[in-house]
Every structure is written in C-alpha cells, then in structure tokens.
PDB file of C-alpha atoms in Angstrom:
ATOM      1  CA  MET A   1       0.170  -0.001   0.043  1.00 84.00           C
ATOM      2  CA  ARG A   2       1.719   3.241  -1.158  1.00 94.00           C
ATOM      3  CA  ILE A   3       1.000   6.500   0.984  1.00 96.00           C
ATOM      4  CA  ALA A   4       2.355  10.090   0.354  1.00 97.00           C
ATOM      5  CA  ALA A   5       3.469  12.110   2.580  1.00 97.00           C
ATOM      6  CA  ILE A   6       3.753  16.203   2.588  1.00 96.00           C
ATOM      7  CA  ASP A   7       5.556  17.849   5.478  1.00 95.00           C
ATOM      8  CA  PHE A   8       5.470  21.662   4.946  1.00 91.00           C
ATOM      9  CA  GLY A   9       8.523  22.427   7.476  1.00 85.00           C
ATOM     10  CA  GLY A  10      10.219  25.699   8.370  1.00 75.00           C
ATOM     11  CA  THR A  11      12.822  25.943   5.486  1.00 77.00           C
ATOM     12  CA  ALA A  12      11.628  23.161   2.839  1.00 87.00           C
ATOM     13  CA  VAL A  13       8.521  20.958   1.929  1.00 93.00           C
ATOM     14  CA  LYS A  14       9.773  17.487   2.472  1.00 94.00           C
ATOM     15  CA  LEU A  15       7.763  14.927   0.461  1.00 96.00           C
ATOM     16  CA  GLY A  16       7.873  10.768   0.998  1.00 96.00           C
ATOM     17  CA  VAL A  17       6.211   7.699  -0.050  1.00 96.00           C
ATOM     18  CA  PHE A  18       5.581   5.029   2.390  1.00 95.00           C
ATOM     19  CA  ASP A  19       5.325   1.281   1.503  1.00 92.00           C
ATOM     20  CA  SER A  20       3.129   0.266   4.347  1.00 83.00           C
ATOM     21  CA  ARG A  21       5.392   2.105   7.418  1.00 83.00           C
ATOM     22  CA  THR A  22       8.782   1.751   5.164  1.00 90.00           C
ATOM     23  CA  LEU A  23      10.229   5.047   3.448  1.00 92.00           C
ATOM     24  CA  VAL A  24      10.773   4.184  -0.118  1.00 94.00           C
ATOM     25  CA  ALA A  25      11.347   7.563  -1.646  1.00 93.00           C
ATOM     26  CA  GLN A  26      11.707  11.112  -0.499  1.00 94.00           C
ATOM     27  CA  GLU A  27      13.096  14.444  -1.553  1.00 93.00           C
ATOM     28  CA  GLU A  28      12.571  17.940  -0.463  1.00 93.00           C
ATOM     29  CA  ILE A  29      11.744  21.528  -2.079  1.00 91.00           C
ATOM     30  CA  ALA A  30      13.570  24.337  -0.664  1.00 87.00           C
ATOM     31  CA  ILE A  31      11.056  27.504  -0.030  1.00 82.00           C
ATOM     32  CA  GLY A  32      11.833  30.588  -1.657  1.00 72.00           C
ATOM     33  CA  GLU A  33      10.431  34.133  -0.752  1.00 66.00           C
ATOM     34  CA  ALA A  34       7.909  33.687  -3.424  1.00 66.00           C
ATOM     35  CA  GLY A  35       5.937  31.216  -0.795  1.00 73.00           C
ATOM     36  CA  VAL A  36       5.376  27.439  -1.554  1.00 81.00           C
ATOM     37  CA  ASP A  37       3.667  26.612  -5.197  1.00 87.00           C
ATOM     38  CA  LEU A  38       1.308  24.010  -4.625  1.00 92.00           C
ATOM     39  CA  ALA A  39       1.405  22.676  -8.462  1.00 92.00           C
ATOM     40  CA  SER A  40       4.930  22.145  -7.924  1.00 92.00           C
ATOM     41  CA  VAL A  41       4.238  19.959  -4.923  1.00 94.00           C
ATOM     42  CA  ALA A  42       1.673  17.945  -6.764  1.00 95.00           C
ATOM     43  CA  ASP A  43       4.383  17.288  -9.463  1.00 95.00           C
ATOM     44  CA  ARG A  44       7.053  16.049  -7.433  1.00 95.00           C
ATOM     45  CA  VAL A  45       4.592  13.748  -5.182  1.00 96.00           C
ATOM     46  CA  GLY A  46       3.523  12.473  -8.649  1.00 95.00           C
ATOM     47  CA  ARG A  47       6.985  11.523  -9.605  1.00 95.00           C
ATOM     48  CA  LEU A  48       7.632  10.250  -6.406  1.00 95.00           C
ATOM     49  CA  LEU A  49       4.964   7.576  -7.078  1.00 95.00           C
ATOM     50  CA  ASP A  50       6.033   7.049 -10.119  1.00 92.00           C
ATOM     51  CA  GLY A  51       2.706   6.433 -11.609  1.00 87.00           C
ATOM     52  CA  ALA A  52       1.348   4.539  -8.706  1.00 90.00           C
ATOM     53  CA  GLU A  53      -2.302   5.590  -7.272  1.00 92.00           C
ATOM     54  CA  PRO A  54      -1.661   6.330  -3.630  1.00 95.00           C
ATOM     55  CA  ALA A  55      -4.079   4.556  -1.106  1.00 96.00           C
ATOM     56  CA  ALA A  56      -3.645   7.663   1.210  1.00 97.00           C
ATOM     57  CA  LEU A  57      -2.142  11.257   1.604  1.00 97.00           C
ATOM     58  CA  GLY A  58      -1.025  13.039   4.505  1.00 97.00           C
ATOM     59  CA  ILE A  59      -0.069  16.738   4.898  1.00 96.00           C
ATOM     60  CA  ALA A  60       1.452  18.208   8.039  1.00 95.00           C
ATOM     61  CA  VAL A  61       1.165  22.063   8.378  1.00 93.00           C
ATOM     62  CA  PRO A  62       3.308  24.287  11.079  1.00 89.00           C
ATOM     63  CA  GLY A  63       0.144  25.621  12.393  1.00 88.00           C
ATOM     64  CA  ILE A  64      -3.335  25.280  13.766  1.00 89.00           C
ATOM     65  CA  VAL A  65      -5.685  23.197  11.442  1.00 91.00           C
ATOM     66  CA  ASP A  66      -9.281  24.317  11.327  1.00 89.00           C
ATOM     67  CA  GLU A  67     -12.128  22.105  12.823  1.00 85.00           C
ATOM     68  CA  SER A  68     -12.963  20.221   9.267  1.00 84.00           C
ATOM     69  CA  GLY A  69      -9.541  19.009   9.454  1.00 86.00           C
ATOM     70  CA  SER A  70      -9.156  20.378   5.862  1.00 90.00           C
ATOM     71  CA  SER A  71      -6.951  23.333   5.938  1.00 88.00           C
ATOM     72  CA  LEU A  72      -4.288  25.664   7.824  1.00 89.00           C
ATOM     73  CA  LEU A  73      -6.315  28.053  10.172  1.00 84.00           C
ATOM     74  CA  ALA A  74      -3.363  30.096  11.307  1.00 72.00           C
ATOM     75  CA  ALA A  75       0.692  29.647  11.294  1.00 70.00           C
ATOM     76  CA  HIS A  76       1.997  33.170  12.434  1.00 64.00           C
ATOM     77  CA  GLY A  77       4.474  34.245  10.154  1.00 64.00           C
ATOM     78  CA  LYS A  78       4.251  30.903   8.005  1.00 69.00           C
ATOM     79  CA  TYR A  79       2.488  29.971   4.904  1.00 77.00           C
ATOM     80  CA  ALA A  80       0.431  32.586   4.435  1.00 76.00           C
ATOM     81  CA  ASP A  81      -0.612  31.653   0.961  1.00 80.00           C
ATOM     82  CA  LEU A  82      -1.728  28.058   2.470  1.00 84.00           C
ATOM     83  CA  HIS A  83      -4.291  29.676   4.880  1.00 84.00           C
ATOM     84  CA  GLY A  84      -7.838  28.701   4.486  1.00 83.00           C
ATOM     85  CA  VAL A  85      -6.581  26.395   1.047  1.00 91.00           C
ATOM     86  CA  ASP A  86      -8.889  23.022   1.185  1.00 94.00           C
ATOM     87  CA  LEU A  87      -5.977  20.604   0.975  1.00 95.00           C
ATOM     88  CA  ARG A  88      -8.321  17.766   1.528  1.00 95.00           C
ATOM     89  CA  ALA A  89     -10.090  18.935  -1.598  1.00 95.00           C
ATOM     90  CA  TRP A  90      -6.799  19.647  -3.367  1.00 96.00           C
ATOM     91  CA  SER A  91      -5.350  16.417  -2.880  1.00 96.00           C
ATOM     92  CA  ARG A  92      -8.706  14.922  -4.078  1.00 96.00           C
ATOM     93  CA  GLU A  93      -8.014  16.618  -7.122  1.00 96.00           C
ATOM     94  CA  GLN A  94      -4.541  15.782  -7.816  1.00 96.00           C
ATOM     95  CA  PHE A  95      -4.518  12.212  -6.438  1.00 96.00           C
ATOM     96  CA  GLY A  96      -8.129  10.787  -6.219  1.00 95.00           C
ATOM     97  CA  VAL A  97      -7.703  10.731  -2.155  1.00 96.00           C
ATOM     98  CA  ALA A  98      -8.861  13.368   0.579  1.00 96.00           C
ATOM     99  CA  ALA A  99      -5.843  14.413   2.422  1.00 96.00           C
ATOM    100  CA  THR A 100      -5.574  13.809   6.387  1.00 96.00           C
ATOM    101  CA  VAL A 101      -4.126  17.277   7.615  1.00 96.00           C
ATOM    102  CA  GLU A 102      -2.919  17.801  10.706  1.00 95.00           C
ATOM    103  CA  ASN A 103      -0.077  19.879  12.783  1.00 95.00           C
ATOM    104  CA  ASP A 104       3.546  18.716  12.047  1.00 94.00           C
ATOM    105  CA  ALA A 105       4.707  18.424  15.825  1.00 96.00           C
ATOM    106  CA  ARG A 106       1.543  16.224  16.570  1.00 97.00           C
ATOM    107  CA  ALA A 107       2.331  14.356  13.517  1.00 96.00           C
ATOM    108  CA  ALA A 108       6.115  14.079  14.690  1.00 96.00           C
ATOM    109  CA  LEU A 109       4.686  12.730  18.124  1.00 97.00           C
ATOM    110  CA  ILE A 110       2.669  10.030  16.077  1.00 97.00           C
ATOM    111  CA  GLY A 111       5.723   9.028  14.280  1.00 95.00           C
ATOM    112  CA  GLU A 112       8.133   8.701  17.100  1.00 96.00           C
ATOM    113  CA  MET A 113       5.486   6.769  19.349  1.00 96.00           C
ATOM    114  CA  VAL A 114       4.243   4.506  16.483  1.00 93.00           C
ATOM    115  CA  ALA A 115       8.047   3.295  15.046  1.00 88.00           C
ATOM    116  CA  GLY A 116      10.479   5.581  16.645  1.00 92.00           C
ATOM    117  CA  SER A 117      12.139   6.888  20.000  1.00 95.00           C
ATOM    118  CA  ALA A 118       9.047   6.780  22.095  1.00 96.00           C
ATOM    119  CA  ARG A 119       7.463   3.109  20.656  1.00 94.00           C
ATOM    120  CA  GLY A 120       5.270   1.590  23.080  1.00 92.00           C
ATOM    121  CA  ALA A 121       4.533   4.714  25.222  1.00 96.00           C
ATOM    122  CA  ARG A 122       1.186   5.737  26.203  1.00 96.00           C
ATOM    123  CA  ASP A 123       1.990   8.865  27.693  1.00 97.00           C
ATOM    124  CA  ALA A 124       4.334  11.019  25.891  1.00 98.00           C
ATOM    125  CA  ALA A 125       5.498  14.712  24.979  1.00 98.00           C
ATOM    126  CA  LEU A 126       7.296  16.095  22.291  1.00 98.00           C
ATOM    127  CA  ILE A 127       9.477  19.195  21.993  1.00 97.00           C
ATOM    128  CA  VAL A 128      10.745  20.520  18.680  1.00 94.00           C
ATOM    129  CA  LEU A 129      13.433  23.397  19.114  1.00 93.00           C
ATOM    130  CA  GLY A 130      14.327  24.564  15.557  1.00 87.00           C
ATOM    131  CA  THR A 131      13.124  27.621  13.497  1.00 86.00           C
ATOM    132  CA  GLY A 132      10.306  27.954  16.435  1.00 90.00           C
ATOM    133  CA  ILE A 133       9.423  26.057  19.202  1.00 94.00           C
ATOM    134  CA  GLY A 134       6.771  23.466  18.486  1.00 94.00           C
ATOM    135  CA  THR A 135       5.229  20.889  21.276  1.00 97.00           C
ATOM    136  CA  ALA A 136       2.638  17.911  21.001  1.00 98.00           C
ATOM    137  CA  ALA A 137       1.648  15.354  23.634  1.00 98.00           C
ATOM    138  CA  ALA A 138      -0.333  12.452  24.004  1.00 97.00           C
ATOM    139  CA  LEU A 139      -2.360  10.958  27.006  1.00 97.00           C
ATOM    140  CA  ASP A 140      -3.229   7.066  27.665  1.00 95.00           C
ATOM    141  CA  GLY A 141      -2.353   6.463  23.689  1.00 94.00           C
ATOM    142  CA  ARG A 142      -4.280   9.565  22.654  1.00 95.00           C
ATOM    143  CA  ILE A 143      -3.194  12.595  20.697  1.00 96.00           C
ATOM    144  CA  VAL A 144      -4.289  15.895  22.673  1.00 96.00           C
ATOM    145  CA  ARG A 145      -6.012  18.027  20.147  1.00 94.00           C
ATOM    146  CA  GLY A 146      -8.320  19.960  22.676  1.00 93.00           C
ATOM    147  CA  ALA A 147     -11.995  21.286  21.703  1.00 91.00           C
ATOM    148  CA  HIS A 148     -10.715  23.530  18.728  1.00 89.00           C
ATOM    149  CA  GLY A 149      -7.538  21.948  17.699  1.00 90.00           C
ATOM    150  CA  HIS A 150      -5.133  24.130  19.819  1.00 94.00           C
ATOM    151  CA  GLY A 151      -4.484  21.356  22.670  1.00 96.00           C
ATOM    152  CA  GLY A 152      -0.843  20.469  23.504  1.00 97.00           C
ATOM    153  CA  ILE A 153       0.710  22.191  20.348  1.00 96.00           C
ATOM    154  CA  LEU A 154       1.340  25.543  21.657  1.00 96.00           C
ATOM    155  CA  GLY A 155       3.938  24.977  24.321  1.00 96.00           C
ATOM    156  CA  GLY A 156       6.572  27.306  22.933  1.00 96.00           C
ATOM    157  CA  HIS A 157       4.064  29.990  23.358  1.00 96.00           C
ATOM    158  CA  VAL A 158       3.887  29.987  27.329  1.00 96.00           C
ATOM    159  CA  THR A 159       4.945  33.160  28.885  1.00 97.00           C
ATOM    160  CA  VAL A 160       8.517  32.462  30.394  1.00 96.00           C
ATOM    161  CA  ASP A 161       9.187  36.373  30.905  1.00 97.00           C
ATOM    162  CA  VAL A 162       6.017  38.523  31.868  1.00 97.00           C
ATOM    163  CA  LEU A 163       8.578  41.759  30.808  1.00 97.00           C
ATOM    164  CA  GLY A 164       9.901  40.041  27.456  1.00 96.00           C
ATOM    165  CA  PRO A 165       8.950  41.007  24.239  1.00 95.00           C
ATOM    166  CA  ARG A 166       5.624  40.235  22.055  1.00 95.00           C
ATOM    167  CA  CYS A 167       5.810  37.381  20.221  1.00 94.00           C
ATOM    168  CA  THR A 168       4.502  37.038  16.610  1.00 90.00           C
ATOM    169  CA  CYS A 169       1.541  35.144  18.197  1.00 91.00           C
ATOM    170  CA  GLY A 170       0.703  38.105  20.328  1.00 93.00           C
ATOM    171  CA  ASN A 171       1.580  37.131  23.457  1.00 96.00           C
ATOM    172  CA  ILE A 172       4.486  38.473  25.842  1.00 97.00           C
ATOM    173  CA  GLY A 173       7.467  37.009  26.373  1.00 97.00           C
ATOM    174  CA  CYS A 174       6.994  33.436  24.701  1.00 97.00           C
ATOM    175  CA  ALA A 175       9.582  30.868  24.821  1.00 98.00           C
ATOM    176  CA  GLU A 176       9.688  31.028  21.158  1.00 96.00           C
ATOM    177  CA  ALA A 177      10.388  34.645  21.118  1.00 97.00           C
ATOM    178  CA  LEU A 178      13.191  34.466  23.721  1.00 97.00           C
ATOM    179  CA  ALA A 179      15.045  31.403  22.798  1.00 97.00           C
ATOM    180  CA  SER A 180      14.532  29.653  18.794  1.00 95.00           C
ATOM    181  CA  THR A 181      16.514  30.129  16.008  1.00 92.00           C
ATOM    182  CA  TRP A 182      14.241  32.835  14.398  1.00 92.00           C
ATOM    183  CA  ALA A 183      14.337  34.867  17.471  1.00 95.00           C
ATOM    184  CA  LEU A 184      18.416  34.568  17.905  1.00 96.00           C
ATOM    185  CA  ALA A 185      18.630  35.617  14.143  1.00 93.00           C
ATOM    186  CA  ALA A 186      16.163  38.640  14.941  1.00 94.00           C
ATOM    187  CA  ASP A 187      17.942  39.791  17.881  1.00 95.00           C
ATOM    188  CA  ALA A 188      21.430  39.354  16.564  1.00 95.00           C
ATOM    189  CA  ARG A 189      20.400  41.528  13.378  1.00 93.00           C
ATOM    190  CA  ALA A 190      19.082  44.200  15.960  1.00 94.00           C
ATOM    191  CA  GLY A 191      21.793  44.594  17.431  1.00 94.00           C
ATOM    192  CA  ARG A 192      20.124  43.311  20.808  1.00 95.00           C
ATOM    193  CA  LEU A 193      22.786  40.877  21.726  1.00 95.00           C
ATOM    194  CA  ASP A 194      26.326  40.889  23.284  1.00 96.00           C
ATOM    195  CA  LEU A 195      28.500  38.805  20.900  1.00 96.00           C
ATOM    196  CA  GLY A 196      31.988  37.846  20.853  1.00 97.00           C
ATOM    197  CA  PRO A 197      34.161  38.395  18.121  1.00 97.00           C
ATOM    198  CA  ALA A 198      34.186  34.802  16.405  1.00 97.00           C
ATOM    199  CA  LEU A 199      30.085  35.088  16.373  1.00 97.00           C
ATOM    200  CA  ALA A 200      30.163  38.304  15.332  1.00 97.00           C
ATOM    201  CA  ALA A 201      32.180  37.765  12.408  1.00 97.00           C
ATOM    202  CA  ARG A 202      29.859  34.920  11.528  1.00 96.00           C
ATOM    203  CA  LEU A 203      26.952  37.257  11.544  1.00 96.00           C
ATOM    204  CA  ALA A 204      28.829  39.871   9.526  1.00 95.00           C
ATOM    205  CA  GLU A 205      29.428  36.968   7.033  1.00 95.00           C
ATOM    206  CA  ASP A 206      26.324  35.274   6.945  1.00 92.00           C
ATOM    207  CA  GLY A 207      23.636  37.726   7.980  1.00 91.00           C
ATOM    208  CA  ALA A 208      22.311  35.236  10.276  1.00 90.00           C
ATOM    209  CA  ILE A 209      23.580  32.898  12.922  1.00 95.00           C
ATOM    210  CA  GLY A 210      21.901  30.177  14.568  1.00 94.00           C
ATOM    211  CA  ILE A 211      21.607  27.423  17.508  1.00 95.00           C
ATOM    212  CA  ARG A 212      25.003  25.528  16.107  1.00 94.00           C
ATOM    213  CA  ASP A 213      26.998  28.841  15.873  1.00 96.00           C
ATOM    214  CA  LEU A 214      26.290  29.606  19.362  1.00 95.00           C
ATOM    215  CA  VAL A 215      27.414  26.040  20.491  1.00 96.00           C
ATOM    216  CA  GLU A 216      30.667  25.888  18.130  1.00 96.00           C
ATOM    217  CA  THR A 217      31.953  29.274  19.683  1.00 97.00           C
ATOM    218  CA  ARG A 218      30.695  28.478  23.116  1.00 96.00           C
ATOM    219  CA  ASP A 219      34.279  28.953  24.212  1.00 96.00           C
ATOM    220  CA  GLU A 220      33.604  32.545  24.016  1.00 97.00           C
ATOM    221  CA  ALA A 221      32.232  33.732  27.070  1.00 97.00           C
ATOM    222  CA  GLU A 222      29.423  35.887  25.345  1.00 97.00           C
ATOM    223  CA  SER A 223      28.140  32.521  23.396  1.00 97.00           C
ATOM    224  CA  GLN A 224      28.389  30.380  26.531  1.00 97.00           C
ATOM    225  CA  SER A 225      26.369  32.983  28.147  1.00 97.00           C
ATOM    226  CA  LEU A 226      23.476  33.285  25.584  1.00 97.00           C
ATOM    227  CA  LEU A 227      23.539  29.432  25.110  1.00 97.00           C
ATOM    228  CA  GLU A 228      22.931  28.699  28.906  1.00 97.00           C
ATOM    229  CA  ARG A 229      20.115  31.391  28.925  1.00 97.00           C
ATOM    230  CA  TYR A 230      18.376  29.882  25.667  1.00 97.00           C
ATOM    231  CA  ILE A 231      18.738  26.087  27.803  1.00 97.00           C
ATOM    232  CA  SER A 232      16.946  27.781  30.448  1.00 98.00           C
ATOM    233  CA  VAL A 233      14.149  29.180  28.598  1.00 98.00           C
ATOM    234  CA  TRP A 234      13.904  25.414  26.687  1.00 98.00           C
ATOM    235  CA  ALA A 235      13.917  23.746  30.283  1.00 98.00           C
ATOM    236  CA  ALA A 236      11.182  26.259  31.422  1.00 98.00           C
ATOM    237  CA  ALA A 237       8.755  25.432  28.362  1.00 97.00           C
ATOM    238  CA  VAL A 238       9.714  21.760  28.903  1.00 98.00           C
ATOM    239  CA  VAL A 239       9.035  21.794  32.379  1.00 98.00           C
ATOM    240  CA  THR A 240       5.592  23.809  31.974  1.00 97.00           C
ATOM    241  CA  HIS A 241       4.761  20.461  29.237  1.00 97.00           C
ATOM    242  CA  CYS A 242       5.640  18.069  32.032  1.00 98.00           C
ATOM    243  CA  HIS A 243       3.512  19.729  34.556  1.00 97.00           C
ATOM    244  CA  ALA A 244       0.238  20.016  32.077  1.00 97.00           C
ATOM    245  CA  PHE A 245       0.617  16.313  30.536  1.00 98.00           C
ATOM    246  CA  ASP A 246       2.470  14.329  32.880  1.00 98.00           C
ATOM    247  CA  PRO A 247       4.499  12.187  30.213  1.00 98.00           C
ATOM    248  CA  GLU A 248       6.444   9.133  30.682  1.00 97.00           C
ATOM    249  CA  VAL A 249       8.887  10.111  27.689  1.00 98.00           C
ATOM    250  CA  VAL A 250       9.707  13.302  26.423  1.00 98.00           C
ATOM    251  CA  VAL A 251      10.941  13.443  22.650  1.00 98.00           C
ATOM    252  CA  LEU A 252      13.362  16.051  22.105  1.00 96.00           C
ATOM    253  CA  THR A 253      13.694  16.831  18.134  1.00 93.00           C
ATOM    254  CA  GLY A 254      14.335  19.615  15.665  1.00 89.00           C
ATOM    255  CA  GLY A 255      17.315  21.201  13.976  1.00 86.00           C
ATOM    256  CA  VAL A 256      18.875  22.272  17.716  1.00 91.00           C
ATOM    257  CA  LEU A 257      19.366  18.677  18.608  1.00 90.00           C
ATOM    258  CA  ARG A 258      22.203  18.498  16.036  1.00 88.00           C
ATOM    259  CA  SER A 259      24.049  19.741  18.867  1.00 92.00           C
ATOM    260  CA  ALA A 260      22.804  17.423  21.343  1.00 92.00           C
ATOM    261  CA  ASP A 261      25.746  16.617  23.031  1.00 93.00           C
ATOM    262  CA  ALA A 262      26.241  20.033  24.136  1.00 94.00           C
ATOM    263  CA  ILE A 263      22.803  20.937  25.322  1.00 95.00           C
ATOM    264  CA  LEU A 264      20.929  17.919  26.172  1.00 96.00           C
ATOM    265  CA  PRO A 265      22.837  16.995  29.373  1.00 97.00           C
ATOM    266  CA  ALA A 266      22.305  20.560  30.800  1.00 97.00           C
ATOM    267  CA  LEU A 267      18.481  21.200  29.519  1.00 97.00           C
ATOM    268  CA  ARG A 268      17.438  17.232  31.127  1.00 97.00           C
ATOM    269  CA  GLU A 269      19.425  18.383  34.524  1.00 97.00           C
ATOM    270  CA  THR A 270      17.623  21.417  34.527  1.00 98.00           C
ATOM    271  CA  VAL A 271      13.816  20.370  33.684  1.00 98.00           C
ATOM    272  CA  HIS A 272      14.324  17.547  36.546  1.00 97.00           C
ATOM    273  CA  GLN A 273      15.676  20.047  39.246  1.00 97.00           C
ATOM    274  CA  ASN A 274      12.508  22.437  38.388  1.00 97.00           C
ATOM    275  CA  LEU A 275       9.831  19.904  38.066  1.00 98.00           C
ATOM    276  CA  TRP A 276       7.387  19.941  40.749  1.00 97.00           C
ATOM    277  CA  SER A 277       8.936  17.945  43.637  1.00 96.00           C
ATOM    278  CA  SER A 278       6.815  14.466  43.609  1.00 95.00           C
ATOM    279  CA  SER A 279       6.290  14.902  39.643  1.00 95.00           C
ATOM    280  CA  PHE A 280       7.834  11.790  37.518  1.00 96.00           C
ATOM    281  CA  ARG A 281      11.277  12.705  35.896  1.00 96.00           C
ATOM    282  CA  PRO A 282      10.603  11.449  32.383  1.00 97.00           C
ATOM    283  CA  ALA A 283      12.963   9.955  30.050  1.00 96.00           C
ATOM    284  CA  PHE A 284      14.440  12.190  27.665  1.00 97.00           C
ATOM    285  CA  VAL A 285      14.973  10.639  23.980  1.00 97.00           C
ATOM    286  CA  VAL A 286      16.461  12.142  20.759  1.00 95.00           C
ATOM    287  CA  PRO A 287      14.791  10.241  17.154  1.00 94.00           C
ATOM    288  CA  GLU A 288      17.678   8.830  15.113  1.00 89.00           C
ATOM    289  CA  ASP A 289      16.431  10.579  12.215  1.00 85.00           C
ATOM    290  CA  PRO A 290      14.577  13.571  13.297  1.00 85.00           C
ATOM    291  CA  SER A 291      13.951  14.713   9.577  1.00 82.00           C
ATOM    292  CA  ALA A 292      11.668  11.627   9.069  1.00 86.00           C
ATOM    293  CA  SER A 293       9.465  12.018  12.071  1.00 91.00           C
ATOM    294  CA  VAL A 294       6.855  14.202  10.585  1.00 93.00           C
ATOM    295  CA  MET A 295       6.389  12.374   7.754  1.00 93.00           C
ATOM    296  CA  ARG A 296       6.474   8.786   9.307  1.00 93.00           C
ATOM    297  CA  GLY A 297       3.454  10.205  11.546  1.00 95.00           C
ATOM    298  CA  ILE A 298       1.532  12.052   8.897  1.00 96.00           C
ATOM    299  CA  ALA A 299       1.568   8.755   6.854  1.00 96.00           C
ATOM    300  CA  ALA A 300       0.969   6.464   9.759  1.00 94.00           C
ATOM    301  CA  LEU A 301      -2.504   8.811  10.611  1.00 95.00           C
ATOM    302  CA  ALA A 302      -3.263   9.173   6.786  1.00 95.00           C
ATOM    303  CA  ALA A 303      -3.091   5.139   6.768  1.00 94.00           C
ATOM    304  CA  ASP A 304      -4.988   4.659  10.119  1.00 93.00           C
ATOM    305  CA  PRO A 305      -7.142   7.314  11.968  1.00 89.00           C
ATOM    306  CA  ASP A 306      -6.107   5.838  15.137  1.00 89.00           C
ATOM    307  CA  PRO A 307      -2.183   4.492  14.643  1.00 90.00           C
ATOM    308  CA  LEU A 308      -1.189   4.819  18.131  1.00 87.00           C
ATOM    309  CA  ASP A 309      -4.017   1.878  19.103  1.00 74.00           C
ATOM    310  CA  LEU A 310      -1.276   0.139  21.211  1.00 55.00           C
ATOM    311  CA  SER A 311      -3.734  -3.129  22.212  1.00 48.00           C
ATOM    312  CA  GLU A 312      -1.641  -6.569  22.611  1.00 43.00           C
ATOM    313  CA  GLY A 313      -0.923  -7.706  19.463  1.00 40.00           C
ATOM    314  CA  GLN A 314      -0.252  -4.430  17.665  1.00 43.00           C
ATOM    315  CA  SER A 315       2.961  -4.098  15.816  1.00 39.00           C
TER     316      SER A 315
END
C-alpha cells in the first residue's frame, strides 16, 4: 500500500512515499521568498509515486488545523498562501484521495510513538527546538487536540518572561520569542545581543546566526552565556509541558538537537531540578532520524485514524 506524505516544514517542504510504514522515496523542495507552489508540490509527489495511485495521503502543516481537518487555519509568519486552502479537496483533485491534515508537531509525536524513539509509550510529550518551538502531547495513547484544535501544540508560546518581547503570536515573553532560531537571528541583526568576536564575524559573513553557531563558539564567554540562557528558556517550556501532561517520556527533536551532546545534559538536568517535587522525572529521548518523524507520523495517520492503538498484538 503506497502512502504519500507532505511535510510543510520551516525551511523546506519534505515529500515522501511509504510502502506500509517503510519510507521508499523522498525529496525536498526549498522554500523561496515567493512561498510554496502547490502545483510544483503535486508534480514532485507524482514523480515520487512513479505512476502508482496512493491509497492515502497525509499533509503536515506548522500551525493550527481548522475544525474540519482540511486546511491551515493559523500559522503566524508561515505559509500565508496556504491559509484557508482546502488541502483535502486539493489532494482529491490531484491524487484521487482526500488528504489527512494535521499539525506537524503532532505528526512528529505520532511518528516517534508508532515506530521511533517513543515506541510503546502511552503518555508522551514532544518538544521541537528549531526555527520555532513546537510541542505535542499524548495521554493514554491518544493525541491531545482539545476542543478547538489548539490542545498541546502551543507549548512554545507559554510566557516565560512577563517583561519579555511581544511574540509573533501576540503573547508576551513566549519561549519561542526568547530562544528560537528565528528569535536569535532577529535579535542578532537588530544588535540586541552581546556577541563575542567569533560569533560577530559569523554574523557579518552570513547575515544570520543559528544555535549551532552558539555551540561552536561557546569557548567565548558571550556565546556560552547566551547558550545557557537559551537552555534555561527551553527548560522552562519543557517543565510547563511536563506539568500539564505528566509524560513518561519526552521526545526532543528539531535542528537544535543536532548539537545534542552540548545541550541535552544541561537541559535534562535543569528540567529535572525544576519539576514539581513529586513529579515523575521523564526519560528524554532524541530520534535517530528526526527529519523523518513528521512524514512517518502523517503517513501513519493517513493510513489509520487511530495509529496509536497499542493494544496487545499491535505491531
């Protein structure tokens, strides 16, 4: 059974074709200033399918999905040209099957619970540290969605500083506004950060800096101080998520985790120190292939509306 998956990511659109749960073909489309071209996406997916008709198709989007499960309702600063587009109908027109549309962090958590680092867990949380900060949660084998589709996915928009900057979402002092890749780049360009010589040279050369630049220049006091502040903000978001959902395992993923050796030990220690005294200290796991988590999850959801059915005998 061929299942097509489309992941509208922060910097690229990832495309994949699965045979059952095995990824058999994939590629990426870079996102330019003009935004995403759905006609090009359809053409590339068709090539990956190589003439086969998909039995199902899943689409992951970086924001809120409307109550009908057909379109991207809101994603601040992202994919404005997709807002309100009926992606289920688009999929039916292009491929003969109505797409399953879901938030990308939820899809990533499903992917890790179905066949990844959180396999077998019934209560799990996911934190995506990348361009922004995305989150998701599952309780007793069910993905948290809430009454209006916002449940569990706004953990990057918890206030960690009531005197902090206004976030793109409209809230004040969000974790994402203080310690995300986009916030780092914006603050650096605006001259709001104290940068050491090496980090300043990278900014001058590339016009932007990312978390990996902080890690690679952490022998400079300025970079080390900034990295420690970011880890504190991430830890605050994780603690809040754990207090809200009480997971047995926390999946940490996203581009920041490419530097897991430099970040994960301090992050785990800070979270465990700051959790409520009687709270369970969850295990922290990092996916082996985080780039495939979303596609794996959205494909599983497209094939089965209840992919986390972990009853005895389910593989």
